[in-house]
PDB file of C-alpha atoms and ligand atoms in Angstrom:
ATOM      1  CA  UNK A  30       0.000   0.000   0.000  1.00  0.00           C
ATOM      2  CA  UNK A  31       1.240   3.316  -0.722  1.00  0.00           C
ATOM      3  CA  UNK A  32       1.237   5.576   2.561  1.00  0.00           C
ATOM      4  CA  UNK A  33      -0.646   9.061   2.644  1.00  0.00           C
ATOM      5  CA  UNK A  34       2.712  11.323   2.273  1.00  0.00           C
ATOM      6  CA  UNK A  35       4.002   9.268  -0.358  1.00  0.00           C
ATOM      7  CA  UNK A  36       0.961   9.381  -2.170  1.00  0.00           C
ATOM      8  CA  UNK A  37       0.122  13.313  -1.566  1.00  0.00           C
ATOM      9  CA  UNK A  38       3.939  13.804  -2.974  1.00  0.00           C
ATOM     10  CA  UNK A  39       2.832  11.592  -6.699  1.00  0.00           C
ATOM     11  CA  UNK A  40      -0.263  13.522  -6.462  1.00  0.00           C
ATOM     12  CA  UNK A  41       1.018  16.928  -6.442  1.00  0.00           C
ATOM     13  CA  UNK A  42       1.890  17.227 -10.115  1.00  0.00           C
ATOM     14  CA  UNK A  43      -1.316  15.322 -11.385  1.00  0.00           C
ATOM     15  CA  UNK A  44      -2.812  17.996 -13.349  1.00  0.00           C
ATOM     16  CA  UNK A  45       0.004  16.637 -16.009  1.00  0.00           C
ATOM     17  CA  UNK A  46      -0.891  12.926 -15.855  1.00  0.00           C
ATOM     18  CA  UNK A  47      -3.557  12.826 -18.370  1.00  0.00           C
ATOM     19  CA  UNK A  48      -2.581  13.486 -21.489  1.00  0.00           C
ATOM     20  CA  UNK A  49      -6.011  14.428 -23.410  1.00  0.00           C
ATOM     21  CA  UNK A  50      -7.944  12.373 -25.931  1.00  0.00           C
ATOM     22  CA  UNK A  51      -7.548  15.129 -28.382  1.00  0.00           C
ATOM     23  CA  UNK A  52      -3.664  15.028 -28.364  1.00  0.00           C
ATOM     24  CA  UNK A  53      -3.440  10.985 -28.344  1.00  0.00           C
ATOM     25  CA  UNK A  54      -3.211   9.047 -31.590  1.00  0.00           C
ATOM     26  CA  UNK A  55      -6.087   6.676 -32.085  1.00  0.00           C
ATOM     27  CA  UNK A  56      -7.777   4.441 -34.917  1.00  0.00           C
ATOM     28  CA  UNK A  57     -11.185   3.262 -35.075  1.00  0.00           C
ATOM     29  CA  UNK A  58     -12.136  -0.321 -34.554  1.00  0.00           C
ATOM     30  CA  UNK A  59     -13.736  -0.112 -38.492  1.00  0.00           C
ATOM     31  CA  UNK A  60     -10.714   2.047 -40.003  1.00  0.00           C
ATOM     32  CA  UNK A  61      -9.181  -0.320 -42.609  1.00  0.00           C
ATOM     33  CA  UNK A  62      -5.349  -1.904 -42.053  1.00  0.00           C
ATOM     34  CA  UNK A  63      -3.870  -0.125 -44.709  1.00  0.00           C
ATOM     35  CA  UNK A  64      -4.898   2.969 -43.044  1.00  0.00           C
ATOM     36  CA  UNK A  65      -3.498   2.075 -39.832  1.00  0.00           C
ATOM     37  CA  UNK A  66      -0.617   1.029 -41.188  1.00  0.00           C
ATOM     38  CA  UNK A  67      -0.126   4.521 -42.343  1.00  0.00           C
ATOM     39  CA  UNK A  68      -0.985   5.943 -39.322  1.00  0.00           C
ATOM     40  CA  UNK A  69       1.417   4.126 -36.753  1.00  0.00           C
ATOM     41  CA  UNK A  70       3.927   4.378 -39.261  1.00  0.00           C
ATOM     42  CA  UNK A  71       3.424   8.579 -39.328  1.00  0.00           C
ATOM     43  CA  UNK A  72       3.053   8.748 -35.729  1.00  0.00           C
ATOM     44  CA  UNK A  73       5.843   6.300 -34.543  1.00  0.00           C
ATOM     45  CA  UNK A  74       4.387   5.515 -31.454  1.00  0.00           C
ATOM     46  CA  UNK A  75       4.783   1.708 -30.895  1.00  0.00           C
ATOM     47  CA  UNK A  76       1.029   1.200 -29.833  1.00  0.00           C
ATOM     48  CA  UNK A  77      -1.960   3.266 -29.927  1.00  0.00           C
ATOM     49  CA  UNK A  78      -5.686   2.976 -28.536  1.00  0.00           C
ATOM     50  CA  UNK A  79      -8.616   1.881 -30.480  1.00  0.00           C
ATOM     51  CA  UNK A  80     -12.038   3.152 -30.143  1.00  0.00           C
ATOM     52  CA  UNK A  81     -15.523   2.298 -31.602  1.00  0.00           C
ATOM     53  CA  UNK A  82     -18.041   5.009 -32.766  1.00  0.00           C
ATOM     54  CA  UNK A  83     -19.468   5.806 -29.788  1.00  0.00           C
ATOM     55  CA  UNK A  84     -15.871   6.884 -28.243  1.00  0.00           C
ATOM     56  CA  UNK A  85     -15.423   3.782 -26.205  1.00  0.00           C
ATOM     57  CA  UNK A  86     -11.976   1.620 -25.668  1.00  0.00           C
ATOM     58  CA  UNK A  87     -12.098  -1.261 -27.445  1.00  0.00           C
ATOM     59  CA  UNK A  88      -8.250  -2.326 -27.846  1.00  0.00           C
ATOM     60  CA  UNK A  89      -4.977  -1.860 -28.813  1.00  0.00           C
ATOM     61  CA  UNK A  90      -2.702  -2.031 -32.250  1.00  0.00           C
ATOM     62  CA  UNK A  91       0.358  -1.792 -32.660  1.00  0.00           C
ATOM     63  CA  UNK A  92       2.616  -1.281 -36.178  1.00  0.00           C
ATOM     64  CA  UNK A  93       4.040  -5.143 -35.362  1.00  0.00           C
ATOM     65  CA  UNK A  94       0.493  -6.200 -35.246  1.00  0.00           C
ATOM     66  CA  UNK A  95       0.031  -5.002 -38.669  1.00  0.00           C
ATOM     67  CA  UNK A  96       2.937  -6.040 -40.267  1.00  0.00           C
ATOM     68  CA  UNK A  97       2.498  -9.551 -39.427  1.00  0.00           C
ATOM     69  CA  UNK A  98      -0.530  -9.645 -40.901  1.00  0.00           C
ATOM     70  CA  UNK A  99       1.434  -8.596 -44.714  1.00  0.00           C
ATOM     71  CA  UNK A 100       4.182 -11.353 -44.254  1.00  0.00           C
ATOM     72  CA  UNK A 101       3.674 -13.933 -47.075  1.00  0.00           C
ATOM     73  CA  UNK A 102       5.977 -16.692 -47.838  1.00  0.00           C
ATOM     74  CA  UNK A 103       8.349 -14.990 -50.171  1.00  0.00           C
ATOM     75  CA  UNK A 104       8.113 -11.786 -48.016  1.00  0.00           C
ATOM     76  CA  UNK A 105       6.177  -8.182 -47.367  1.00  0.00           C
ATOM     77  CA  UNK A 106       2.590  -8.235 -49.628  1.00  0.00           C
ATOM     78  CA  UNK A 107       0.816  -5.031 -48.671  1.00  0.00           C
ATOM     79  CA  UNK A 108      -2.244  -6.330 -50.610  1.00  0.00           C
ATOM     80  CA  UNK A 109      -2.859  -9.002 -47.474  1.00  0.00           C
ATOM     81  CA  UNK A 110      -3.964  -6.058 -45.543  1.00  0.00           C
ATOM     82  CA  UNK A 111      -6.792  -5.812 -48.291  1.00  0.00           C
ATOM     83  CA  UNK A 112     -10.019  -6.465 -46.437  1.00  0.00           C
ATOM     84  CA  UNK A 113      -9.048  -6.542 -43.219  1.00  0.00           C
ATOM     85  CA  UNK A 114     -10.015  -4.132 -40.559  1.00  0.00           C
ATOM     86  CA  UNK A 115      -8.600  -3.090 -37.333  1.00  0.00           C
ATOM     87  CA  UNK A 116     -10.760  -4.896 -35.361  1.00  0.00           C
ATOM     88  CA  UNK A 117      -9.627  -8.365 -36.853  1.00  0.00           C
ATOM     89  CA  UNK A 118      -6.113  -7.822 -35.087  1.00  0.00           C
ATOM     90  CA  UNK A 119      -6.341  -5.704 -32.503  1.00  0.00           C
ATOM     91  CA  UNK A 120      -4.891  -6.439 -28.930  1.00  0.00           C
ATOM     92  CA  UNK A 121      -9.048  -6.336 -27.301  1.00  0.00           C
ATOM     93  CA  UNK A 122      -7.753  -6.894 -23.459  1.00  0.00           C
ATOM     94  CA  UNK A 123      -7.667  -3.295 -22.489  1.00  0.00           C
ATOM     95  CA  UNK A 124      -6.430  -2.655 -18.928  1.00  0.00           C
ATOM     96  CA  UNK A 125      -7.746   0.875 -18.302  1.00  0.00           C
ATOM     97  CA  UNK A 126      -8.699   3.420 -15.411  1.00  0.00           C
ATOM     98  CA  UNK A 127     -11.662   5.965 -14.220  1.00  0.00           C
ATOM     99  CA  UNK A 128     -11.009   9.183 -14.124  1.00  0.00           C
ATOM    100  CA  UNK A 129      -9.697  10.015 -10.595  1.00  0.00           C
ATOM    101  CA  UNK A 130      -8.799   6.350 -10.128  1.00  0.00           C
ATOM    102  CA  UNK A 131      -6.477   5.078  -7.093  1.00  0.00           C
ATOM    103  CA  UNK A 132      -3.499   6.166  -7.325  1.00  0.00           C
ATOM    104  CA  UNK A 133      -2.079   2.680  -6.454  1.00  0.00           C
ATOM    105  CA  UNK A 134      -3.960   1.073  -9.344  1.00  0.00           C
ATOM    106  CA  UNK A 135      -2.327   3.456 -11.947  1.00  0.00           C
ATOM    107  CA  UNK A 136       1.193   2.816 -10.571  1.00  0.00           C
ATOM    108  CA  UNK A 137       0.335  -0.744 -10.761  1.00  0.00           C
ATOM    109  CA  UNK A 138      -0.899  -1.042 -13.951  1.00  0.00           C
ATOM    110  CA  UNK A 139       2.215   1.046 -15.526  1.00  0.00           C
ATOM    111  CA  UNK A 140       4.764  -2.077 -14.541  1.00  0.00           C
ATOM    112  CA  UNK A 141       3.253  -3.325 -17.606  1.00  0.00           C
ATOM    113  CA  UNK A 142       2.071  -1.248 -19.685  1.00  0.00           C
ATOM    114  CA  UNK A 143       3.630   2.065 -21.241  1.00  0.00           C
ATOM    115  CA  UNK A 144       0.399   3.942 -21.173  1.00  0.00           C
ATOM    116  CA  UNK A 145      -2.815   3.654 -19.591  1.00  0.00           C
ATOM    117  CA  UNK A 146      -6.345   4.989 -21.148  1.00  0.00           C
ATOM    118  CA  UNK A 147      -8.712   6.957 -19.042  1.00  0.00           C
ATOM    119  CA  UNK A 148     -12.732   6.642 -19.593  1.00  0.00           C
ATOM    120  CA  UNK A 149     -15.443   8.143 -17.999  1.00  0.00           C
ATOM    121  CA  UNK A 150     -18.094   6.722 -15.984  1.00  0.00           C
ATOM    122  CA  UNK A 151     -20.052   6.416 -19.887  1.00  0.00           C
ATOM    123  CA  UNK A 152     -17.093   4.463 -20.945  1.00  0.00           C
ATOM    124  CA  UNK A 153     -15.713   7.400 -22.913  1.00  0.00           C
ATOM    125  CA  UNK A 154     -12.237   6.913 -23.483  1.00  0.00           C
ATOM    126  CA  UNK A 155     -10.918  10.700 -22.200  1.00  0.00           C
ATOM    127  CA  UNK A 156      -6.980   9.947 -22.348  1.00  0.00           C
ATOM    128  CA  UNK A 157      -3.573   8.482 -21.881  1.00  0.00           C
ATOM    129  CA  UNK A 158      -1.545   8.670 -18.740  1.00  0.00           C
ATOM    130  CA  UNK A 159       1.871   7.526 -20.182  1.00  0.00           C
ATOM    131  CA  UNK A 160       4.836   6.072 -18.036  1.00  0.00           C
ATOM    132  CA  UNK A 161       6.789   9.287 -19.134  1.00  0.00           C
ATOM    133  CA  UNK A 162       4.312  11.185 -16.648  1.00  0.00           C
ATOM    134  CA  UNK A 163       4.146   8.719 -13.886  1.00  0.00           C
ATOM    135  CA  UNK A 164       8.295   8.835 -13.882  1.00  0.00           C
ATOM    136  CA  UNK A 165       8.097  12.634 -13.904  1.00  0.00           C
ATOM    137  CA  UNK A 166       6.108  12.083 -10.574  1.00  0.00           C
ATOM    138  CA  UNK A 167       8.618   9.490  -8.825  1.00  0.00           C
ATOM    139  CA  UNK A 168      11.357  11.533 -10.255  1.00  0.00           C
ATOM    140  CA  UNK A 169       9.816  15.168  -8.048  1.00  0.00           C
ATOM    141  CA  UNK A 170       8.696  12.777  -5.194  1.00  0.00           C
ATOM    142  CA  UNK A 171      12.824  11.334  -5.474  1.00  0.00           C
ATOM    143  CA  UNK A 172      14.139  15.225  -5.580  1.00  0.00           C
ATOM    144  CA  UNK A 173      11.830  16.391  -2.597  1.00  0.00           C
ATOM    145  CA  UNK A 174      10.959  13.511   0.125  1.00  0.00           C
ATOM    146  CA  UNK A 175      14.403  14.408   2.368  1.00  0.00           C
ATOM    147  CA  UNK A 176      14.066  18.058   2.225  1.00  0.00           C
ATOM    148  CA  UNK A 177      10.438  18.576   2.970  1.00  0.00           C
ATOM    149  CA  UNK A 178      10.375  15.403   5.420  1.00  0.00           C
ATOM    150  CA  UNK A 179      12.236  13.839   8.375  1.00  0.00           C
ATOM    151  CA  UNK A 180      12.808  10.726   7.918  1.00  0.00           C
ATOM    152  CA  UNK A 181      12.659   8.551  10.727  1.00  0.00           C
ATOM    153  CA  UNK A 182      14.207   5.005  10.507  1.00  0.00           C
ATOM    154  CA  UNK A 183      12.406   2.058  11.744  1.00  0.00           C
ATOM    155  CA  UNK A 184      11.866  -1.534  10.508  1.00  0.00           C
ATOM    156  CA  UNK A 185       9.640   0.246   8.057  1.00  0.00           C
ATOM    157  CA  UNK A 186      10.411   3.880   7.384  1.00  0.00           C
ATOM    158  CA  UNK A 187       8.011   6.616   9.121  1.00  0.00           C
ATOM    159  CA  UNK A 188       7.800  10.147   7.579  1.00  0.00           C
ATOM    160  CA  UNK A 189       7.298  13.177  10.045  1.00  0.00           C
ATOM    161  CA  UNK A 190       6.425  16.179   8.280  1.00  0.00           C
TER     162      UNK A 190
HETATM  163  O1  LIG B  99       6.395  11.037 -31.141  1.00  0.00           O
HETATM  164  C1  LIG B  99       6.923  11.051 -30.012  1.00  0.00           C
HETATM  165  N1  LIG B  99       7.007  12.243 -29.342  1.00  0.00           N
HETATM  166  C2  LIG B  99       7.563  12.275 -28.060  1.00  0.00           C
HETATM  167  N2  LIG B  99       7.603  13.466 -27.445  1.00  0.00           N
HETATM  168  N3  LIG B  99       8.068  11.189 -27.424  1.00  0.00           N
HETATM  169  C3  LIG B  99       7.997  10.004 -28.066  1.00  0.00           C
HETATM  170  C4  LIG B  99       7.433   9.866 -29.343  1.00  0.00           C
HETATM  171  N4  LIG B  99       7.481   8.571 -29.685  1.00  0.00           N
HETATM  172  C5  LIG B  99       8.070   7.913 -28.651  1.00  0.00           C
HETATM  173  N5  LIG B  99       8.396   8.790 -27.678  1.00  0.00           N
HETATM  174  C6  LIG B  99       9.099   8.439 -26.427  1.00  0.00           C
HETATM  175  C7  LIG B  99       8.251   8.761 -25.221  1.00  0.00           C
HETATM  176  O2  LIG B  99       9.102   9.027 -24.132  1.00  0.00           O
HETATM  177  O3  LIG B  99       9.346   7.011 -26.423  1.00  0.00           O
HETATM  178  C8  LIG B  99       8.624   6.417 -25.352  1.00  0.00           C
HETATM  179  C9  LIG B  99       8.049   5.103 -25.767  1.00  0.00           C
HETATM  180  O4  LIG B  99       7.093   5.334 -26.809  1.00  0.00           O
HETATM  181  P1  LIG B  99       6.126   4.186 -27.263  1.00  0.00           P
HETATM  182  O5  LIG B  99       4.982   4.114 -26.149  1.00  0.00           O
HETATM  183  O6  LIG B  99       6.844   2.866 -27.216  1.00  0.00           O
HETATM  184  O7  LIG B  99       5.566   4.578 -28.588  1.00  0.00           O
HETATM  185  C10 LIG B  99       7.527   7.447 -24.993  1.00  0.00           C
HETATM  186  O8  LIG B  99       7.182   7.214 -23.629  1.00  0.00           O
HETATM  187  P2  LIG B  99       5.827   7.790 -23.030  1.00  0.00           P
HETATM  188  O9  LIG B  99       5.675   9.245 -23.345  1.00  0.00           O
HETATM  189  O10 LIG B  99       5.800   7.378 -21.590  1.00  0.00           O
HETATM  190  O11 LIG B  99       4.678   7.014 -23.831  1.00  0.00           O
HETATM  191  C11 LIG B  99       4.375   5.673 -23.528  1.00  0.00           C
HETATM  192  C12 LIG B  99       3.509   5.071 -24.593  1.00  0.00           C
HETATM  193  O12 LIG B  99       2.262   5.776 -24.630  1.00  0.00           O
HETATM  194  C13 LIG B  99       4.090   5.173 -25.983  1.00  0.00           C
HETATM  195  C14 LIG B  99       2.842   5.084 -26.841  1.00  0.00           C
HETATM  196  O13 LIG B  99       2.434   3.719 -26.971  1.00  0.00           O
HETATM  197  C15 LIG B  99       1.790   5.809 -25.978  1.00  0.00           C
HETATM  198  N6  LIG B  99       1.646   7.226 -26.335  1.00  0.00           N
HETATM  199  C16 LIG B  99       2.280   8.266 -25.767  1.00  0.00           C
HETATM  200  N7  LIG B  99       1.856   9.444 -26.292  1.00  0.00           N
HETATM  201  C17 LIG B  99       0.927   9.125 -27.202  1.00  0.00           C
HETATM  202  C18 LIG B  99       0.790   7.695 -27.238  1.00  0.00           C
HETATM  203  N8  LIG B  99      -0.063   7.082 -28.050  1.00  0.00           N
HETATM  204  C19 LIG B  99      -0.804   7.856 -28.869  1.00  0.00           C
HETATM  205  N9  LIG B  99      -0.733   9.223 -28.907  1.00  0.00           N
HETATM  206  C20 LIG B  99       0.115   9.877 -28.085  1.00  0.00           C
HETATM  207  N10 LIG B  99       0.142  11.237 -28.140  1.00  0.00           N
END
């Protein structure tokens, strides 16, 4: 469990975490391969969310996704992409949090995965919080804990403002 001064110290730059849905790259769940094929390839982001019409998460893709999908025996065919929609190879196990979410969940969930989407309580998907901000916050808590706290050694460590 994270303790209360720990946690207050993450917290106090979380006006950055969430990086808004308007600045993230996304597909739809009906946008054809080929097109998301161009897309990661433009944006060069590894993996990216997918939504469905209404604006709810519904996966994940990724450019290696894609690719594998044009590998024929003697090599790269772009035409294999030809029919095939995102939804057909899209990663649909989407570990995501509320909006104003534990703080312990986020944490957790960013051991394994580079960025986490935010919905709303309609499901909306509202945003990223990447692993970039969430180091940010260890990095201030790191830089400030020992000169706004005593620490106080004990079998487990007690923090006296
Ligand atoms: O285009 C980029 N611009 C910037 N400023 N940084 C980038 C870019 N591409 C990669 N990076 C850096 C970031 O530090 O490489 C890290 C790993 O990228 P990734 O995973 O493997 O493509 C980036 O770390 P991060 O900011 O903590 O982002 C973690 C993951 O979140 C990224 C990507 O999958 C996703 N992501 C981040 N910003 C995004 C996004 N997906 C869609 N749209 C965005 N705006």
């Amino acid at each position: 469990m994270i303790g209360q001064t720990v946690k207050e110290l993450l917290l106090e730059k979380q006006e950055n975490f969430l990086i808004d849905g308007d600045k993230v790259a996304t597909l739809l769940d009906t946008h054809p391969l080929t097109h998301a094929f161009l897309v990661l390839t433009k944006v060069g982001y590894t993996k990216i969310p997918v939504l469905n019409s209404d604006d709810e998460l519904v996966g994940f893709i990724g450019l290696a996704q894609v690719v594998d999908n044009m590998l024929a025996i003697d090599g790269v065919d772009f035409a294999q992409l030809d029919g095939k929609i995102v939804s057909d190879v899209m990663d649909s196990e989407v570990a995501s949090i509320r909006e104003f979410d534990d703080v312990e969940r986020l944490f957790h969930l960013a051991v394994d995965h580079a960025f986490i989407p935010v919905t709303n309580e309609k499901n909306e998907f509202i945003g990223i919080v990447t692993r970039r901000e969430l180091f940010k916050a260890i990095n201030h808590l790191i830089h400030t804990i020992e000169s706004d706290y005593d620490i106080l050694k004990k079998k487990n460590y007690e923090l006296v403002k």
